[in-house]
mmCIF file with all atom_site columns, C-alpha atoms and ligand atoms in Angstrom:
data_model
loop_
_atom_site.group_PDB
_atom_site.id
_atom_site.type_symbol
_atom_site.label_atom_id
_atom_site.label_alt_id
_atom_site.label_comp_id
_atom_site.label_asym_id
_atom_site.label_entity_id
_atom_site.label_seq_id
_atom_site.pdbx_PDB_ins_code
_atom_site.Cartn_x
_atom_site.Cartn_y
_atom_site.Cartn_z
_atom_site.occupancy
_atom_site.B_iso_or_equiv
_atom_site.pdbx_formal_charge
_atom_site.auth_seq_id
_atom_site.auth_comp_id
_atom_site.auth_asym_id
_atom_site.auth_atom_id
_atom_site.pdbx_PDB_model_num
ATOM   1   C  CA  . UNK C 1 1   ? -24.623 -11.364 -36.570 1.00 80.00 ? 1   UNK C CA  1
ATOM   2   C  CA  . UNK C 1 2   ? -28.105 -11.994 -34.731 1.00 83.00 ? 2   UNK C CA  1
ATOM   3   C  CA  . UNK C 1 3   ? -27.223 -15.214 -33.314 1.00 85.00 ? 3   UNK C CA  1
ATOM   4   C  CA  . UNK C 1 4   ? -23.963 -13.269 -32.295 1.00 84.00 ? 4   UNK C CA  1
ATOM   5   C  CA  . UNK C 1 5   ? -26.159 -10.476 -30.484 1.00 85.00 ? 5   UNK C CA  1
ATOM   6   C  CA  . UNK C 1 6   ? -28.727 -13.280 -28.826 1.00 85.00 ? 6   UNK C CA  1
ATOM   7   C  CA  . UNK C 1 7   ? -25.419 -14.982 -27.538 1.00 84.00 ? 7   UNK C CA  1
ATOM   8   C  CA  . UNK C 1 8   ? -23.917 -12.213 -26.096 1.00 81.00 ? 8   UNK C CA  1
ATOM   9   C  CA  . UNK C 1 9   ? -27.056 -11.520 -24.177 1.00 81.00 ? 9   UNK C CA  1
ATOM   10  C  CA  . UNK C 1 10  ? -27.779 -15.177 -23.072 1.00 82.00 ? 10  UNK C CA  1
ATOM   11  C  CA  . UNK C 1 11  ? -24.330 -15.227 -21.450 1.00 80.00 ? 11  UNK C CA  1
ATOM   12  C  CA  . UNK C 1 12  ? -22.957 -14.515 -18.274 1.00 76.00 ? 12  UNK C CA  1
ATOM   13  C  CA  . UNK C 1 13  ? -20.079 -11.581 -17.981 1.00 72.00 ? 13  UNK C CA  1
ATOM   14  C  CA  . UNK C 1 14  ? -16.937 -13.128 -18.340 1.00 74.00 ? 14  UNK C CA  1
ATOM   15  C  CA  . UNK C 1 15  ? -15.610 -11.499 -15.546 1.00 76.00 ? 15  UNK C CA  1
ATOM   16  C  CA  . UNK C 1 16  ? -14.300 -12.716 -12.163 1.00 72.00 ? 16  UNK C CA  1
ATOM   17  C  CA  . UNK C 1 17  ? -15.811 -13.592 -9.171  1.00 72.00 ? 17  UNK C CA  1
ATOM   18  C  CA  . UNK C 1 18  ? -14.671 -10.717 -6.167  1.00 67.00 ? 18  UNK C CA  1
ATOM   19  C  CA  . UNK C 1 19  ? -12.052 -12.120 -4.229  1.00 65.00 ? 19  UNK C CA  1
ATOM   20  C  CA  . UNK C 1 20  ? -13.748 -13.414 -0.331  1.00 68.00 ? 20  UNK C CA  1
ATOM   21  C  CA  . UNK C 1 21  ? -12.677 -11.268 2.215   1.00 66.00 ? 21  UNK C CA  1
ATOM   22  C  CA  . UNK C 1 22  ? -14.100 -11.921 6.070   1.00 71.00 ? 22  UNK C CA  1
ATOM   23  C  CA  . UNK C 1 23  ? -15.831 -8.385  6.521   1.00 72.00 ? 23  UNK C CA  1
ATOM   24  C  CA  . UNK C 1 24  ? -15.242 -8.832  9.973   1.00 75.00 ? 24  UNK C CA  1
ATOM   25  C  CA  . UNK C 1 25  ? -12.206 -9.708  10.120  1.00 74.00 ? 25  UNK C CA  1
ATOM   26  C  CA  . UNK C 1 26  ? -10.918 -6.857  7.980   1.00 74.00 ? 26  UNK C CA  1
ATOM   27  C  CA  . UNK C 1 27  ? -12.605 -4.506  10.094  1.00 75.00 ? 27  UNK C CA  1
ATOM   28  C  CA  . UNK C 1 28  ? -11.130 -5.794  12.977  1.00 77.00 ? 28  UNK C CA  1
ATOM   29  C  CA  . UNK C 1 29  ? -7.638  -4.966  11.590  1.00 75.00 ? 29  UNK C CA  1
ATOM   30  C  CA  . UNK C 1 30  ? -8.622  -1.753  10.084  1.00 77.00 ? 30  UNK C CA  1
ATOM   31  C  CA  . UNK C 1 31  ? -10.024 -0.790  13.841  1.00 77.00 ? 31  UNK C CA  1
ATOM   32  C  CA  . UNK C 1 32  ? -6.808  -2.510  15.209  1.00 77.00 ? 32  UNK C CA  1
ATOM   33  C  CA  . UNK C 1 33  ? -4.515  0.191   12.648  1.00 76.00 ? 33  UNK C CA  1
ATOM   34  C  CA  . UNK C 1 34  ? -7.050  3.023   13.902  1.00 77.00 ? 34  UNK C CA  1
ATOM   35  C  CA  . UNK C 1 35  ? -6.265  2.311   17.894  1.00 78.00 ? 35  UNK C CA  1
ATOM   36  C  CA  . UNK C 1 36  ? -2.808  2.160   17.300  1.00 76.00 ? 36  UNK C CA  1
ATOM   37  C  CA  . UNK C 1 37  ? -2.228  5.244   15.419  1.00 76.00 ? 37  UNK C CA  1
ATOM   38  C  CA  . UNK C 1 38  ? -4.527  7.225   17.851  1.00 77.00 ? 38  UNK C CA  1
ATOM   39  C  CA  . UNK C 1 39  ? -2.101  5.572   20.678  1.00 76.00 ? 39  UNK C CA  1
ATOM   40  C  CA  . UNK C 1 40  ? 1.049   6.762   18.639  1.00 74.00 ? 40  UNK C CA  1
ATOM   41  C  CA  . UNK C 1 41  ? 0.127   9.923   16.670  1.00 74.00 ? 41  UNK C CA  1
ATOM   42  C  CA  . UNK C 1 42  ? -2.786  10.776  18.903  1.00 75.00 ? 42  UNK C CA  1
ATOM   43  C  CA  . UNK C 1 43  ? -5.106  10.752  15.446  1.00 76.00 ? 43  UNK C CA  1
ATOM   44  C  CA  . UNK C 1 44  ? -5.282  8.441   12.601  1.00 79.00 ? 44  UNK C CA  1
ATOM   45  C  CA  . UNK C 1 45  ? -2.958  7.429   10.242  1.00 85.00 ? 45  UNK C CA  1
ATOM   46  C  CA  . UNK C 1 46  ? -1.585  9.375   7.513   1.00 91.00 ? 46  UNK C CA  1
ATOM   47  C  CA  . UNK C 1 47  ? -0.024  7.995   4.453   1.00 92.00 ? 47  UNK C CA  1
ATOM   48  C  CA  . UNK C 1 48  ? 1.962   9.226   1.355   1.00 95.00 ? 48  UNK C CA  1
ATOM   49  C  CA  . UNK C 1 49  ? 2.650   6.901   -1.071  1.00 95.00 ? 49  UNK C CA  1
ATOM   50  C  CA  . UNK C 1 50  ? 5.977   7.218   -3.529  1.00 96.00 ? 50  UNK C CA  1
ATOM   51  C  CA  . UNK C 1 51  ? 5.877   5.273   -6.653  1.00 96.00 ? 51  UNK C CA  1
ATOM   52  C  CA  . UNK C 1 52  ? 9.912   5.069   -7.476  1.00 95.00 ? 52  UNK C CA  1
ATOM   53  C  CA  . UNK C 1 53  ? 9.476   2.732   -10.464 1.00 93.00 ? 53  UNK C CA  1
ATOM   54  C  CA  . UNK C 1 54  ? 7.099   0.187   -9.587  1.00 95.00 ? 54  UNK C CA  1
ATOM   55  C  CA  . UNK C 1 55  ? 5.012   -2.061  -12.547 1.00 95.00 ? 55  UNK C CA  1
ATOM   56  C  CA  . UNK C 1 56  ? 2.138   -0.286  -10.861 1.00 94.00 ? 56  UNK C CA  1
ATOM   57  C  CA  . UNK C 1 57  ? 0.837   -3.605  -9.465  1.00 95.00 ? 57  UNK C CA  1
ATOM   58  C  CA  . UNK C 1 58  ? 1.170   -2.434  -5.956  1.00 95.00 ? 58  UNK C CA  1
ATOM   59  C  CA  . UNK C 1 59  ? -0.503  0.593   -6.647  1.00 95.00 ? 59  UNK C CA  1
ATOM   60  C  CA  . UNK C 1 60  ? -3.350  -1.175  -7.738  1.00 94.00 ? 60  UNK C CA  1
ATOM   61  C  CA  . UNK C 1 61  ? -3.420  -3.266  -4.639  1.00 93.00 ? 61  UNK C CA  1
ATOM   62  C  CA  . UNK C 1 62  ? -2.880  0.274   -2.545  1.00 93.00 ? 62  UNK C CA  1
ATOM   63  C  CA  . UNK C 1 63  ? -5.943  1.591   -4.548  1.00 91.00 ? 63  UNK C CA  1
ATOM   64  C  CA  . UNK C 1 64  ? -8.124  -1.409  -3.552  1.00 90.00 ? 64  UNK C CA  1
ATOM   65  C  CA  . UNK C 1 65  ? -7.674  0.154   0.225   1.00 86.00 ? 65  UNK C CA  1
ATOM   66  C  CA  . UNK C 1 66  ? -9.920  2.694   -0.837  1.00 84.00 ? 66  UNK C CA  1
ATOM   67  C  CA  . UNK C 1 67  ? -11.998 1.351   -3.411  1.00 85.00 ? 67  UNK C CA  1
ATOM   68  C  CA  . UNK C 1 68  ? -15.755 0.667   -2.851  1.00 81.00 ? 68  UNK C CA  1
ATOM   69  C  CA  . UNK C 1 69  ? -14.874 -2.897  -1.734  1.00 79.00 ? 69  UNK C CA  1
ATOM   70  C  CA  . UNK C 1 70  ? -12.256 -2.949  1.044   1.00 79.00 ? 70  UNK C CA  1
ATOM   71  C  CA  . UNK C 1 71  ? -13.419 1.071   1.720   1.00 78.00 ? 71  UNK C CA  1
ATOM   72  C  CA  . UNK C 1 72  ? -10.567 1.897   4.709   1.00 76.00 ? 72  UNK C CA  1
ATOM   73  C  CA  . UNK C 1 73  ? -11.683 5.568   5.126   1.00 76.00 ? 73  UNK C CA  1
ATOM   74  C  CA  . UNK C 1 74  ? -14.073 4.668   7.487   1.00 75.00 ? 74  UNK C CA  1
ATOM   75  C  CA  . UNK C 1 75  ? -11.468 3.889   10.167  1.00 72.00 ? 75  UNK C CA  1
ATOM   76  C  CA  . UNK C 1 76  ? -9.432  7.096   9.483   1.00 71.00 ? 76  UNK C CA  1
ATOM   77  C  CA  . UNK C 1 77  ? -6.863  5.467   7.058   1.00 79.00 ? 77  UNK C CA  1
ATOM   78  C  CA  . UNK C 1 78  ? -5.767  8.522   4.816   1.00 87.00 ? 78  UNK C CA  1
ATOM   79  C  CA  . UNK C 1 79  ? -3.553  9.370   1.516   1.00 91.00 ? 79  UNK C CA  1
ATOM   80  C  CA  . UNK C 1 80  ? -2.978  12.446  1.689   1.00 92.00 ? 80  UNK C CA  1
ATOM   81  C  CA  . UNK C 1 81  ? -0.999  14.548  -1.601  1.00 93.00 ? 81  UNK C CA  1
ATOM   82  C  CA  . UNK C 1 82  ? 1.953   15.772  0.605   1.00 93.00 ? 82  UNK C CA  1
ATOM   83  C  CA  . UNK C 1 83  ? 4.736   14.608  2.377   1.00 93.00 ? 83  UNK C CA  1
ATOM   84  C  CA  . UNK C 1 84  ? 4.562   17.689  4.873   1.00 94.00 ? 84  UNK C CA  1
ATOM   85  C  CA  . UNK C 1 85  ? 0.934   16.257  5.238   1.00 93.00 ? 85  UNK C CA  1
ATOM   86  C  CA  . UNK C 1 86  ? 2.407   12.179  6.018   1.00 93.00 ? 86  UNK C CA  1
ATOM   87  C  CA  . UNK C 1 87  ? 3.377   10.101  9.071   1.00 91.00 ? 87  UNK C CA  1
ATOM   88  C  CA  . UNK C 1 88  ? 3.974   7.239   6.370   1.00 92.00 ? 88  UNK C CA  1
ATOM   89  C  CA  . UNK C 1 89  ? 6.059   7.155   3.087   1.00 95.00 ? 89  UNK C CA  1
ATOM   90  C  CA  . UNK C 1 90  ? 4.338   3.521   1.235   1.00 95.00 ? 90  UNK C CA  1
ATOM   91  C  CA  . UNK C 1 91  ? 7.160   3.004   -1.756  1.00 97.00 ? 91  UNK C CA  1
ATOM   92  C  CA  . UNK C 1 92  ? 6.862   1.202   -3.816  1.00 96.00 ? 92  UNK C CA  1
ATOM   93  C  CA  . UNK C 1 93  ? 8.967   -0.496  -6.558  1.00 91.00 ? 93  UNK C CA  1
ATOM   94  C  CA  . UNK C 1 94  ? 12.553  -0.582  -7.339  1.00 96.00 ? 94  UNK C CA  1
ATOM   95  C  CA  . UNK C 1 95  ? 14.314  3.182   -7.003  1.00 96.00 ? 95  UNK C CA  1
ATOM   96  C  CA  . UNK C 1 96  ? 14.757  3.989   -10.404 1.00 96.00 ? 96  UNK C CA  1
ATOM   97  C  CA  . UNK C 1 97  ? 17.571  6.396   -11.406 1.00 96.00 ? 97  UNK C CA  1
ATOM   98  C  CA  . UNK C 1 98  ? 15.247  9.083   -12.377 1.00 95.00 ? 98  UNK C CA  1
ATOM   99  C  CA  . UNK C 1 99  ? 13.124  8.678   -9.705  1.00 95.00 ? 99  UNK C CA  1
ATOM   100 C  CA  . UNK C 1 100 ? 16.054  8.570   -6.959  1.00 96.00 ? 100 UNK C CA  1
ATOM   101 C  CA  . UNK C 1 101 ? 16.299  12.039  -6.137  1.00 96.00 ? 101 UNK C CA  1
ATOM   102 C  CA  . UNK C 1 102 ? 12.579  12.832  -6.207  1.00 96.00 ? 102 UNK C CA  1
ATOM   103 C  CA  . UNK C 1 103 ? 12.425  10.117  -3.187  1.00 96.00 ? 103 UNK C CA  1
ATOM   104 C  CA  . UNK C 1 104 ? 15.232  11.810  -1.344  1.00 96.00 ? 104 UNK C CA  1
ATOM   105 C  CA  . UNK C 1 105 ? 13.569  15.299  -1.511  1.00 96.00 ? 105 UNK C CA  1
ATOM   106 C  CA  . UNK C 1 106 ? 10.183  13.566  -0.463  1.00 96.00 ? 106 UNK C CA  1
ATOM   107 C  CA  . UNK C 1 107 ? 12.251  12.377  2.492   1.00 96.00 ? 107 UNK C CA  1
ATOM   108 C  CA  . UNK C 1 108 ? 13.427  15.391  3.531   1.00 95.00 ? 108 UNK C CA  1
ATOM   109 C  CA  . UNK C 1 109 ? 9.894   17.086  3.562   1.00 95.00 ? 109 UNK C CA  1
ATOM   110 C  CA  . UNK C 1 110 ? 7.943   14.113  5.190   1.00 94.00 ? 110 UNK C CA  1
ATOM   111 C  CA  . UNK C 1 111 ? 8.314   16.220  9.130   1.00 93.00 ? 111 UNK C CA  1
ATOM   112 C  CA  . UNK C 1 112 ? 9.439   13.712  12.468  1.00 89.00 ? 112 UNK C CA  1
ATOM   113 C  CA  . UNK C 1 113 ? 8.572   11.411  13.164  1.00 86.00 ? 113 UNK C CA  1
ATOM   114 C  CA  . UNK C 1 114 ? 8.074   9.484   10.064  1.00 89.00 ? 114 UNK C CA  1
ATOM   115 C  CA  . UNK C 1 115 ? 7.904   5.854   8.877   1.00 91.00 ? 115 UNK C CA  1
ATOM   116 C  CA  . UNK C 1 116 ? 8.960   4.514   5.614   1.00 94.00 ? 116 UNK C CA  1
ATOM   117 C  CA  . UNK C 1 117 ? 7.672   1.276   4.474   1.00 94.00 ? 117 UNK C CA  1
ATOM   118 C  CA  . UNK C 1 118 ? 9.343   -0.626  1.017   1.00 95.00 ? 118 UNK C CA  1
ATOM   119 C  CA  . UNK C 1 119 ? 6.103   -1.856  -0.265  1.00 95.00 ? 119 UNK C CA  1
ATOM   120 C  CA  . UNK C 1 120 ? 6.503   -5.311  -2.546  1.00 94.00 ? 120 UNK C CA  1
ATOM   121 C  CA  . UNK C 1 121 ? 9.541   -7.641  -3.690  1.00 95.00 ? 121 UNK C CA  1
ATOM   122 C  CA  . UNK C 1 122 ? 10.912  -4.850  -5.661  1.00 95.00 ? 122 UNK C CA  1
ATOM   123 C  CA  . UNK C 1 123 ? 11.461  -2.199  -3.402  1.00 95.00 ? 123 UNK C CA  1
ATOM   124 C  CA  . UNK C 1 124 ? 13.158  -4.943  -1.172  1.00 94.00 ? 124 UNK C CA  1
ATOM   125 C  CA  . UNK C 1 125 ? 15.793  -5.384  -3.586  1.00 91.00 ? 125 UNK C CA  1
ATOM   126 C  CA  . UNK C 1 126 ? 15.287  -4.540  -6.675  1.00 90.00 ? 126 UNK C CA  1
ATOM   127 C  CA  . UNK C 1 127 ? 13.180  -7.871  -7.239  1.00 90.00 ? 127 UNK C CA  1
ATOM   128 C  CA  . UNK C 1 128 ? 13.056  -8.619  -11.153 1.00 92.00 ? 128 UNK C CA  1
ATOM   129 C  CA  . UNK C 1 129 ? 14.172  -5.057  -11.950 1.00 93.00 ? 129 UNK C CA  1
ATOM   130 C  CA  . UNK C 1 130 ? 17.291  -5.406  -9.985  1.00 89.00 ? 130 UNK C CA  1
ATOM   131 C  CA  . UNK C 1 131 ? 19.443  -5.754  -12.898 1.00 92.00 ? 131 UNK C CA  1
ATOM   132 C  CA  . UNK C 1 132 ? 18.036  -2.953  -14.890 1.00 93.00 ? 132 UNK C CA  1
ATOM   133 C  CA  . UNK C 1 133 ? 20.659  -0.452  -15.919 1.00 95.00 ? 133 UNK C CA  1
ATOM   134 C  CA  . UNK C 1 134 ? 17.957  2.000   -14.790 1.00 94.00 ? 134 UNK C CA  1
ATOM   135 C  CA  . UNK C 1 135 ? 17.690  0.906   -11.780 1.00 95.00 ? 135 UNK C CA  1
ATOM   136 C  CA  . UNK C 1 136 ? 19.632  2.193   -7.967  1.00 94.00 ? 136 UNK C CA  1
ATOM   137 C  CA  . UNK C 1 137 ? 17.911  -0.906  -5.877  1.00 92.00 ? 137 UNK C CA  1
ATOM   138 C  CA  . UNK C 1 138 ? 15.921  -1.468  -3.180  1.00 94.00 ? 138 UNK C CA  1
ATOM   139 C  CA  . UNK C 1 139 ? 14.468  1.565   -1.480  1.00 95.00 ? 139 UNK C CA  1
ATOM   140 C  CA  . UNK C 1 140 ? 17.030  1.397   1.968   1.00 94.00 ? 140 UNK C CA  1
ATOM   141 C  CA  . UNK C 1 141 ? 19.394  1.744   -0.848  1.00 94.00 ? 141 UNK C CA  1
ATOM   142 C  CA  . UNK C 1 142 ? 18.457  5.762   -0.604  1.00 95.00 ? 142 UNK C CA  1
ATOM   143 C  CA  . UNK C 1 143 ? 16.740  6.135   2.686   1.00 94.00 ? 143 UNK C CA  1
ATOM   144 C  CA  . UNK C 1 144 ? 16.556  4.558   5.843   1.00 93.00 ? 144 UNK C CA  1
ATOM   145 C  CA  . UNK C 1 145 ? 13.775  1.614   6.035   1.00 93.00 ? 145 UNK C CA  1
ATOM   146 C  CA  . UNK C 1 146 ? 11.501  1.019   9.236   1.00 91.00 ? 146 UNK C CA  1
ATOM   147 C  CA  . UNK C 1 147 ? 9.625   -2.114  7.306   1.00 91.00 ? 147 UNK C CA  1
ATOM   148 C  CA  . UNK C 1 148 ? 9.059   -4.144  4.583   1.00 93.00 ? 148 UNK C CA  1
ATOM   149 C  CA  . UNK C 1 149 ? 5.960   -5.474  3.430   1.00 93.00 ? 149 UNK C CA  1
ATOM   150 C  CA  . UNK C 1 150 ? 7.144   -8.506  0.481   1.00 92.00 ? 150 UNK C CA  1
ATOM   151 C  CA  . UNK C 1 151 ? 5.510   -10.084 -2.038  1.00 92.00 ? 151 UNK C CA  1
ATOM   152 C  CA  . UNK C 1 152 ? 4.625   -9.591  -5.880  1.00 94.00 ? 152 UNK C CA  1
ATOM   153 C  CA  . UNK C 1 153 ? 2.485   -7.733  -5.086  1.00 93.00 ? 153 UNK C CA  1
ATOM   154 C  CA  . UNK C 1 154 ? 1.096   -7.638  -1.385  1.00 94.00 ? 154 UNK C CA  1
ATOM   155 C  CA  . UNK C 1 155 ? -2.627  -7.863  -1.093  1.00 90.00 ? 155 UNK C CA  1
ATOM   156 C  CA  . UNK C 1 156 ? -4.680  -5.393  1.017   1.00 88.00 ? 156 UNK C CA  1
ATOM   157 C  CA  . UNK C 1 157 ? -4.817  -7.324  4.193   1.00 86.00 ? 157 UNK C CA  1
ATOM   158 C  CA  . UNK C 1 158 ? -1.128  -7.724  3.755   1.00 89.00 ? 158 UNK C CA  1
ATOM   159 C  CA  . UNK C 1 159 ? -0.649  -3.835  3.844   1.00 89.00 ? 159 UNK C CA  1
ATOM   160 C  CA  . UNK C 1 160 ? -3.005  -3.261  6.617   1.00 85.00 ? 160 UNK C CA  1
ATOM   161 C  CA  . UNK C 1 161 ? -1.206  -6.126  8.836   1.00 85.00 ? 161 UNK C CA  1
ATOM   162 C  CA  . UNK C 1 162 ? 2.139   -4.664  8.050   1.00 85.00 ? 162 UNK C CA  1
ATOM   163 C  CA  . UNK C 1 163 ? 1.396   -0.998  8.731   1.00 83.00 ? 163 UNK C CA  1
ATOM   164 C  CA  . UNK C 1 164 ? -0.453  -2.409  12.519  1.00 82.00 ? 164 UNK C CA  1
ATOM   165 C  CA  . UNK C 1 165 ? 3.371   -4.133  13.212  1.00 82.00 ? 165 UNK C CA  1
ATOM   166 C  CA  . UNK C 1 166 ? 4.855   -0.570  11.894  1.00 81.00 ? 166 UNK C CA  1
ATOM   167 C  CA  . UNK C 1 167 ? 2.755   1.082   14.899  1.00 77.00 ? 167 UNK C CA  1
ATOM   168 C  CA  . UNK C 1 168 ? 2.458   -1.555  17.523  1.00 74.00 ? 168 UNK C CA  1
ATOM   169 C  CA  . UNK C 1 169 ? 5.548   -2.237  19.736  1.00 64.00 ? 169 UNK C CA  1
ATOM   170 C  CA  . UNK C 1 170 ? 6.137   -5.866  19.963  1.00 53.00 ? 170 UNK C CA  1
ATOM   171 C  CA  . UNK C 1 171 ? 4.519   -6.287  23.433  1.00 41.00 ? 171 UNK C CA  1
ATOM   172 C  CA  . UNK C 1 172 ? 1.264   -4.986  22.452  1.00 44.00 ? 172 UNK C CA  1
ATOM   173 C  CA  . UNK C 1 173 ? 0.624   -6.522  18.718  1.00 39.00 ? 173 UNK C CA  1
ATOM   174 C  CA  . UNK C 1 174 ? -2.813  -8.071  17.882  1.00 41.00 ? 174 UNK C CA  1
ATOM   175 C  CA  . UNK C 1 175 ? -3.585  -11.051 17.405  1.00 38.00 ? 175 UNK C CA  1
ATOM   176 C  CA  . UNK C 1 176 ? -4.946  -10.745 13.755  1.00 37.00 ? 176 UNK C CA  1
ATOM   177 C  CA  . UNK C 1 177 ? -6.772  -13.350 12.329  1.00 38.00 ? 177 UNK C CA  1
HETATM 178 S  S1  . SF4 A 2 .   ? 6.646   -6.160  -6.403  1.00 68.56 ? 1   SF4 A S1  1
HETATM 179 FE FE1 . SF4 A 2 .   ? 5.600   -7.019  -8.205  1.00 68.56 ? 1   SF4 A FE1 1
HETATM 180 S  S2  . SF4 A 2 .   ? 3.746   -5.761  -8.434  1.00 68.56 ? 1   SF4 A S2  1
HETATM 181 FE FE2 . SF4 A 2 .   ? 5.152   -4.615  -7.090  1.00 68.56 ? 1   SF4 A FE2 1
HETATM 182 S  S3  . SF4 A 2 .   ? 6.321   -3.262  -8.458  1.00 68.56 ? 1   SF4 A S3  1
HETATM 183 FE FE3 . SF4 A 2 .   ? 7.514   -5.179  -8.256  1.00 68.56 ? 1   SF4 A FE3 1
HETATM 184 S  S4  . SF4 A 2 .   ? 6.856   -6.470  -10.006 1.00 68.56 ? 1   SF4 A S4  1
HETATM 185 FE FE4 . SF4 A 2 .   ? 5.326   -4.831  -9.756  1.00 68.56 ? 1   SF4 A FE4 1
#
């Protein structure tokens, strides 16, 4: 048991090493999303986000947006607890049948104009849910779709480069890094 303890306090964590980001870079885009929703909303960027029957592995990456590490408040990027409150609806996963009304009703409440974005393989089609007797499909299946962000899941940066295309017309997209 002692030579348990001693090891255990020799050791390194066995955790994993943060994943690199380019700080400047990623503020760069986060500025870039700040100038363009202060061109098209005339203030920053407000997001709702609609889980419809996702694993929860986008939501985690959605999180990291606000965690300690990535930190996107500081350029005005908000989630705010209403879609009266929302310029964005982020959904995510496949539309579940139970969860298919609840995303029409959001819908209806989010006020013009408004953006949805299908957020991750799944809420493109279905993605490995898509057979699931539970399961409607992909979210333009129920409402109309501006973009889609794919993947399994999307990282961060992927989220923040998709919303900047949502909210910069062709002619005037960044170059992101
Ligand atoms: S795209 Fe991947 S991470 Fe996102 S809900 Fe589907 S299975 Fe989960």
């Amino acid at each position: 048991m002692r030579r348990l303890l001693l090891e255990g306090l020799a050791r390194r964590p066995l955790t994993e090493k943060p994943p690199v980001v380019d700080d400047a870079a990623l503020a760069e885009l986060a500025a870039s999303l700040e100038r363009a929703a202060r061109r098209r909303l005339g203030r920053s960027l407000a997001i709702r986000e609609v889980d419809a029957g996702s694993c929860n592995g986008c939501e985690l990456e959605i999180h990291a947006l606000n965690n300690a590490f990535y930190d996107l408040e500081r350029f005005g990027l908000r989630f705010v607890a209403s879609p009266r409150h929302a310029d964005v609806l982020l959904v995510t996963g496949p539309v579940t049948k139970n969860m298919r009304e609840a995303l029409e009703r959001t819908y209806r409440a989010t006020p013009d104009p408004k953006w949805v974005v299908a957020l991750g393989d799944c809420a493109v089609d279905g993605g490995i849910f898509s057979s699931s007797y539970a399961v409607v499909g992909g979210v333009s299946s129920v409402v109309t779709v501006d973009l889609h962000i794919r993947s399994c899941p999307p990282s961060p940066i992927d989220i923040l480069k998709g919303l900047i295309a949502l909210l910069e017309p062709a002619s005037e997209k960044v170059d992101v890094p």
